[in-house]
Amino acid sequence: LTNDFTLLEMPAPNIFINRKLKDLDLREQYGIQVYLIKKHDEEGIAGKRMIKVVPKADTIIGEGDVLLLAGSPDALIKLQKL
């Protein structure tokens, strides 16, 4: 997007699993916003995914979730190292 702002899609780090977005406080801690969460289909259909377009503060990060994040390149690199 720009040198100061970029998007990154990454698997949820293990320390995020079973935690609410609001409890992670990513915006305050890292300056990062979660825009989308790709979750496994709740019916367990193999390989099927659904996209939560606008996750809410109470959205719980699950095992296997993939996050679409926005923030500075430095903040995103720091988050990837968790």
mmCIF file of N, CA and C in Angstrom:
data_model
loop_
_atom_site.group_PDB
_atom_site.id
_atom_site.type_symbol
_atom_site.label_atom_id
_atom_site.label_comp_id
_atom_site.label_asym_id
_atom_site.label_seq_id
_atom_site.Cartn_x
_atom_site.Cartn_y
_atom_site.Cartn_z
ATOM 1 N N LEU A 1 0.826 -1.191 0.000
ATOM 2 C CA LEU A 1 0.000 0.000 0.000
ATOM 3 C C LEU A 1 0.871 1.255 0.000
ATOM 4 N N THR A 2 1.614 1.468 1.082
ATOM 5 C CA THR A 2 2.625 2.523 1.139
ATOM 6 C C THR A 2 3.797 1.970 1.938
ATOM 7 N N ASN A 3 4.857 2.756 2.037
ATOM 8 C CA ASN A 3 6.004 2.302 2.834
ATOM 9 C C ASN A 3 5.682 2.271 4.324
ATOM 10 N N ASP A 4 4.675 3.039 4.752
ATOM 11 C CA ASP A 4 4.331 3.130 6.174
ATOM 12 C C ASP A 4 3.162 2.250 6.574
ATOM 13 N N PHE A 5 2.492 1.627 5.609
ATOM 14 C CA PHE A 5 1.272 0.874 5.885
ATOM 15 C C PHE A 5 1.174 -0.280 4.910
ATOM 16 N N THR A 6 0.932 -1.475 5.428
ATOM 17 C CA THR A 6 0.850 -2.638 4.552
ATOM 18 C C THR A 6 -0.153 -3.651 5.095
ATOM 19 N N LEU A 7 -0.524 -4.604 4.267
ATOM 20 C CA LEU A 7 -1.415 -5.691 4.654
ATOM 21 C C LEU A 7 -0.606 -6.981 4.730
ATOM 22 N N LEU A 8 -0.997 -7.858 5.658
ATOM 23 C CA LEU A 8 -0.334 -9.146 5.811
ATOM 24 C C LEU A 8 -1.372 -10.195 6.162
ATOM 25 N N GLU A 9 -1.329 -11.327 5.477
ATOM 26 C CA GLU A 9 -2.160 -12.467 5.830
ATOM 27 C C GLU A 9 -1.259 -13.504 6.475
ATOM 28 N N MET A 10 -1.633 -13.929 7.691
ATOM 29 C CA MET A 10 -0.787 -14.888 8.404
ATOM 30 C C MET A 10 -1.637 -15.766 9.306
ATOM 31 N N PRO A 11 -1.161 -16.991 9.568
ATOM 32 C CA PRO A 11 -1.850 -17.843 10.537
ATOM 33 C C PRO A 11 -1.807 -17.183 11.908
ATOM 34 N N ALA A 12 -2.851 -17.369 12.685
ATOM 35 C CA ALA A 12 -2.888 -16.815 14.034
ATOM 36 C C ALA A 12 -1.782 -17.451 14.878
ATOM 37 N N PRO A 13 -0.970 -16.635 15.551
ATOM 38 C CA PRO A 13 0.048 -17.197 16.436
ATOM 39 C C PRO A 13 -0.601 -18.014 17.556
ATOM 40 N N ASN A 14 0.094 -19.019 18.029
ATOM 41 C CA ASN A 14 -0.445 -19.898 19.073
ATOM 42 C C ASN A 14 -0.909 -19.133 20.305
ATOM 43 N N ILE A 15 -0.226 -18.041 20.650
ATOM 44 C CA ILE A 15 -0.613 -17.298 21.853
ATOM 45 C C ILE A 15 -1.941 -16.547 21.678
ATOM 46 N N PHE A 16 -2.452 -16.484 20.442
ATOM 47 C CA PHE A 16 -3.756 -15.848 20.184
ATOM 48 C C PHE A 16 -4.919 -16.829 20.329
ATOM 49 N N ILE A 17 -4.656 -18.130 20.239
ATOM 50 C CA ILE A 17 -5.702 -19.147 20.179
ATOM 51 C C ILE A 17 -6.564 -19.116 21.446
ATOM 52 N N ASN A 18 -7.875 -19.165 21.218
ATOM 53 C CA ASN A 18 -8.891 -19.158 22.281
ATOM 54 C C ASN A 18 -8.949 -17.848 23.056
ATOM 55 N N ARG A 19 -8.482 -16.768 22.435
ATOM 56 C CA ARG A 19 -8.556 -15.450 23.065
ATOM 57 C C ARG A 19 -9.397 -14.511 22.213
ATOM 58 N N LYS A 20 -10.065 -13.567 22.866
ATOM 59 C CA LYS A 20 -10.868 -12.568 22.164
ATOM 60 C C LYS A 20 -9.959 -11.480 21.610
ATOM 61 N N LEU A 21 -10.370 -10.903 20.463
ATOM 62 C CA LEU A 21 -9.597 -9.809 19.874
ATOM 63 C C LEU A 21 -9.396 -8.676 20.866
ATOM 64 N N LYS A 22 -10.445 -8.327 21.597
ATOM 65 C CA LYS A 22 -10.312 -7.202 22.532
ATOM 66 C C LYS A 22 -9.287 -7.495 23.622
ATOM 67 N N ASP A 23 -9.124 -8.751 24.010
ATOM 68 C CA ASP A 23 -8.144 -9.096 25.032
ATOM 69 C C ASP A 23 -6.705 -9.050 24.495
ATOM 70 N N LEU A 24 -6.553 -9.252 23.192
ATOM 71 C CA LEU A 24 -5.235 -9.177 22.579
ATOM 72 C C LEU A 24 -4.751 -7.735 22.456
ATOM 73 N N ASP A 25 -5.693 -6.801 22.303
ATOM 74 C CA ASP A 25 -5.391 -5.363 22.256
ATOM 75 C C ASP A 25 -4.306 -5.044 21.220
ATOM 76 N N LEU A 26 -4.441 -5.619 20.027
ATOM 77 C CA LEU A 26 -3.412 -5.489 18.993
ATOM 78 C C LEU A 26 -3.201 -4.058 18.532
ATOM 79 N N ARG A 27 -4.262 -3.287 18.492
ATOM 80 C CA ARG A 27 -4.122 -1.903 18.038
ATOM 81 C C ARG A 27 -3.261 -1.110 19.020
ATOM 82 N N GLU A 28 -3.511 -1.270 20.301
ATOM 83 C CA GLU A 28 -2.747 -0.540 21.318
ATOM 84 C C GLU A 28 -1.330 -1.092 21.483
ATOM 85 N N GLN A 29 -1.198 -2.421 21.489
ATOM 86 C CA GLN A 29 0.100 -3.054 21.727
ATOM 87 C C GLN A 29 1.061 -2.962 20.540
ATOM 88 N N TYR A 30 0.507 -3.086 19.309
ATOM 89 C CA TYR A 30 1.356 -3.168 18.111
ATOM 90 C C TYR A 30 1.020 -2.144 17.027
ATOM 91 N N GLY A 31 -0.109 -1.458 17.153
ATOM 92 C CA GLY A 31 -0.538 -0.548 16.091
ATOM 93 C C GLY A 31 -1.072 -1.302 14.889
ATOM 94 N N ILE A 32 -1.678 -2.465 15.138
ATOM 95 C CA ILE A 32 -2.163 -3.354 14.073
ATOM 96 C C ILE A 32 -3.680 -3.508 14.177
ATOM 97 N N GLN A 33 -4.330 -3.537 13.020
ATOM 98 C CA GLN A 33 -5.777 -3.746 12.937
ATOM 99 C C GLN A 33 -6.054 -5.082 12.238
ATOM 100 N N VAL A 34 -7.002 -5.856 12.784
ATOM 101 C CA VAL A 34 -7.435 -7.106 12.146
ATOM 102 C C VAL A 34 -8.641 -6.774 11.271
ATOM 103 N N TYR A 35 -8.529 -7.001 9.948
ATOM 104 C CA TYR A 35 -9.617 -6.692 9.022
ATOM 105 C C TYR A 35 -10.480 -7.896 8.691
ATOM 106 N N LEU A 36 -9.872 -9.048 8.562
ATOM 107 C CA LEU A 36 -10.601 -10.266 8.234
ATOM 108 C C LEU A 36 -10.031 -11.432 9.022
ATOM 109 N N ILE A 37 -10.901 -12.396 9.309
ATOM 110 C CA ILE A 37 -10.454 -13.658 9.877
ATOM 111 C C ILE A 37 -11.058 -14.772 9.035
ATOM 112 N N LYS A 38 -10.195 -15.615 8.485
ATOM 113 C CA LYS A 38 -10.665 -16.797 7.771
ATOM 114 C C LYS A 38 -10.756 -17.921 8.787
ATOM 115 N N LYS A 39 -11.964 -18.485 8.937
ATOM 116 C CA LYS A 39 -12.201 -19.540 9.909
ATOM 117 C C LYS A 39 -12.647 -20.802 9.200
ATOM 118 N N HIS A 40 -12.380 -21.953 9.829
ATOM 119 C CA HIS A 40 -12.902 -23.219 9.322
ATOM 120 C C HIS A 40 -14.416 -23.189 9.406
ATOM 121 N N ASP A 41 -15.044 -23.826 8.475
ATOM 122 C CA ASP A 41 -16.498 -23.948 8.492
ATOM 123 C C ASP A 41 -16.907 -24.625 9.787
ATOM 124 N N GLU A 42 -17.896 -24.078 10.468
ATOM 125 C CA GLU A 42 -18.302 -24.610 11.773
ATOM 126 C C GLU A 42 -18.913 -26.007 11.675
ATOM 127 N N GLU A 43 -19.343 -26.412 10.493
ATOM 128 C CA GLU A 43 -19.898 -27.757 10.328
ATOM 129 C C GLU A 43 -18.803 -28.779 10.095
ATOM 130 N N GLY A 44 -17.556 -28.326 9.990
ATOM 131 C CA GLY A 44 -16.429 -29.238 9.862
ATOM 132 C C GLY A 44 -16.241 -29.812 8.475
ATOM 133 N N ILE A 45 -16.760 -29.161 7.456
ATOM 134 C CA ILE A 45 -16.582 -29.649 6.092
ATOM 135 C C ILE A 45 -15.127 -29.434 5.691
ATOM 136 N N ALA A 46 -14.439 -30.507 5.381
ATOM 137 C CA ALA A 46 -13.003 -30.459 5.096
ATOM 138 C C ALA A 46 -12.690 -29.462 3.990
ATOM 139 N N GLY A 47 -11.732 -28.585 4.285
ATOM 140 C CA GLY A 47 -11.249 -27.636 3.291
ATOM 141 C C GLY A 47 -12.138 -26.430 3.066
ATOM 142 N N LYS A 48 -13.353 -26.411 3.568
ATOM 143 C CA LYS A 48 -14.242 -25.285 3.350
ATOM 144 C C LYS A 48 -13.915 -24.180 4.349
ATOM 145 N N ARG A 49 -13.887 -22.953 3.891
ATOM 146 C CA ARG A 49 -13.577 -21.807 4.729
ATOM 147 C C ARG A 49 -14.719 -20.801 4.641
ATOM 148 N N MET A 50 -14.844 -19.992 5.670
ATOM 149 C CA MET A 50 -15.739 -18.851 5.594
ATOM 150 C C MET A 50 -14.944 -17.627 6.015
ATOM 151 N N ILE A 51 -15.342 -16.481 5.539
ATOM 152 C CA ILE A 51 -14.633 -15.255 5.874
ATOM 153 C C ILE A 51 -15.527 -14.399 6.749
ATOM 154 N N LYS A 52 -15.022 -14.010 7.906
ATOM 155 C CA LYS A 52 -15.700 -13.027 8.750
ATOM 156 C C LYS A 52 -15.190 -11.682 8.291
ATOM 157 N N VAL A 53 -16.006 -10.956 7.587
ATOM 158 C CA VAL A 53 -15.553 -9.721 6.962
ATOM 159 C C VAL A 53 -15.139 -8.676 7.991
ATOM 160 N N VAL A 54 -15.932 -8.482 9.020
ATOM 161 C CA VAL A 54 -15.605 -7.488 10.044
ATOM 162 C C VAL A 54 -15.652 -8.172 11.414
ATOM 163 N N PRO A 55 -14.524 -8.675 11.892
ATOM 164 C CA PRO A 55 -14.541 -9.323 13.198
ATOM 165 C C PRO A 55 -14.856 -8.304 14.284
ATOM 166 N N LYS A 56 -15.568 -8.755 15.295
ATOM 167 C CA LYS A 56 -15.929 -7.894 16.418
ATOM 168 C C LYS A 56 -14.928 -8.076 17.544
ATOM 169 N N ALA A 57 -14.984 -7.195 18.506
ATOM 170 C CA ALA A 57 -14.062 -7.258 19.643
ATOM 171 C C ALA A 57 -14.183 -8.574 20.389
ATOM 172 N N ASP A 58 -15.383 -9.160 20.408
ATOM 173 C CA ASP A 58 -15.599 -10.419 21.120
ATOM 174 C C ASP A 58 -15.308 -11.654 20.278
ATOM 175 N N THR A 59 -14.858 -11.477 19.042
ATOM 176 C CA THR A 59 -14.509 -12.616 18.196
ATOM 177 C C THR A 59 -13.340 -13.369 18.821
ATOM 178 N N ILE A 60 -13.490 -14.678 18.939
ATOM 179 C CA ILE A 60 -12.442 -15.525 19.522
ATOM 180 C C ILE A 60 -11.605 -16.116 18.396
ATOM 181 N N ILE A 61 -10.300 -15.998 18.542
ATOM 182 C CA ILE A 61 -9.375 -16.564 17.564
ATOM 183 C C ILE A 61 -9.286 -18.069 17.813
ATOM 184 N N GLY A 62 -9.494 -18.838 16.757
ATOM 185 C CA GLY A 62 -9.464 -20.290 16.877
ATOM 186 C C GLY A 62 -8.235 -20.896 16.234
ATOM 187 N N GLU A 63 -7.994 -22.148 16.562
ATOM 188 C CA GLU A 63 -6.882 -22.882 15.958
ATOM 189 C C GLU A 63 -7.115 -22.980 14.460
ATOM 190 N N GLY A 64 -6.105 -22.690 13.671
ATOM 191 C CA GLY A 64 -6.211 -22.756 12.220
ATOM 192 C C GLY A 64 -6.731 -21.484 11.575
ATOM 193 N N ASP A 65 -7.088 -20.466 12.383
ATOM 194 C CA ASP A 65 -7.560 -19.207 11.813
ATOM 195 C C ASP A 65 -6.427 -18.492 11.086
ATOM 196 N N VAL A 66 -6.799 -17.788 10.024
ATOM 197 C CA VAL A 66 -5.848 -16.979 9.275
ATOM 198 C C VAL A 66 -6.324 -15.530 9.380
ATOM 199 N N LEU A 67 -5.408 -14.640 9.745
ATOM 200 C CA LEU A 67 -5.740 -13.246 9.982
ATOM 201 C C LEU A 67 -5.253 -12.371 8.838
ATOM 202 N N LEU A 68 -6.077 -11.410 8.434
ATOM 203 C CA LEU A 68 -5.640 -10.367 7.516
ATOM 204 C C LEU A 68 -5.440 -9.122 8.367
ATOM 205 N N LEU A 69 -4.190 -8.677 8.442
ATOM 206 C CA LEU A 69 -3.795 -7.593 9.325
ATOM 207 C C LEU A 69 -3.312 -6.389 8.524
ATOM 208 N N ALA A 70 -3.449 -5.211 9.108
ATOM 209 C CA ALA A 70 -2.926 -3.990 8.515
ATOM 210 C C ALA A 70 -2.131 -3.243 9.574
ATOM 211 N N GLY A 71 -1.004 -2.691 9.154
ATOM 212 C CA GLY A 71 -0.176 -1.911 10.065
ATOM 213 C C GLY A 71 1.143 -1.560 9.403
ATOM 214 N N SER A 72 2.040 -1.019 10.195
ATOM 215 C CA SER A 72 3.354 -0.675 9.658
ATOM 216 C C SER A 72 4.145 -1.961 9.421
ATOM 217 N N PRO A 73 5.050 -1.941 8.456
ATOM 218 C CA PRO A 73 5.873 -3.131 8.221
ATOM 219 C C PRO A 73 6.619 -3.585 9.478
ATOM 220 N N ASP A 74 7.152 -2.654 10.253
ATOM 221 C CA ASP A 74 7.886 -3.015 11.470
ATOM 222 C C ASP A 74 6.982 -3.716 12.480
ATOM 223 N N ALA A 75 5.761 -3.204 12.656
ATOM 224 C CA ALA A 75 4.826 -3.809 13.609
ATOM 225 C C ALA A 75 4.431 -5.201 13.169
ATOM 226 N N LEU A 76 4.203 -5.388 11.871
ATOM 227 C CA LEU A 76 3.807 -6.694 11.361
ATOM 228 C C LEU A 76 4.940 -7.713 11.485
ATOM 229 N N ILE A 77 6.170 -7.275 11.267
ATOM 230 C CA ILE A 77 7.332 -8.160 11.426
ATOM 231 C C ILE A 77 7.440 -8.590 12.892
ATOM 232 N N LYS A 78 7.264 -7.630 13.803
ATOM 233 C CA LYS A 78 7.321 -7.941 15.237
ATOM 234 C C LYS A 78 6.267 -8.968 15.615
ATOM 235 N N LEU A 79 5.065 -8.811 15.073
ATOM 236 C CA LEU A 79 3.977 -9.742 15.374
ATOM 237 C C LEU A 79 4.264 -11.137 14.825
ATOM 238 N N GLN A 80 4.873 -11.216 13.653
ATOM 239 C CA GLN A 80 5.197 -12.514 13.050
ATOM 240 C C GLN A 80 6.184 -13.305 13.891
ATOM 241 N N LYS A 81 6.961 -12.647 14.706
ATOM 242 C CA LYS A 81 7.961 -13.326 15.522
ATOM 243 C C LYS A 81 7.390 -13.914 16.799
ATOM 244 N N LEU A 82 6.099 -13.678 17.081
ATOM 245 C CA LEU A 82 5.482 -14.221 18.296
ATOM 246 C C LEU A 82 5.309 -15.720 18.192
#
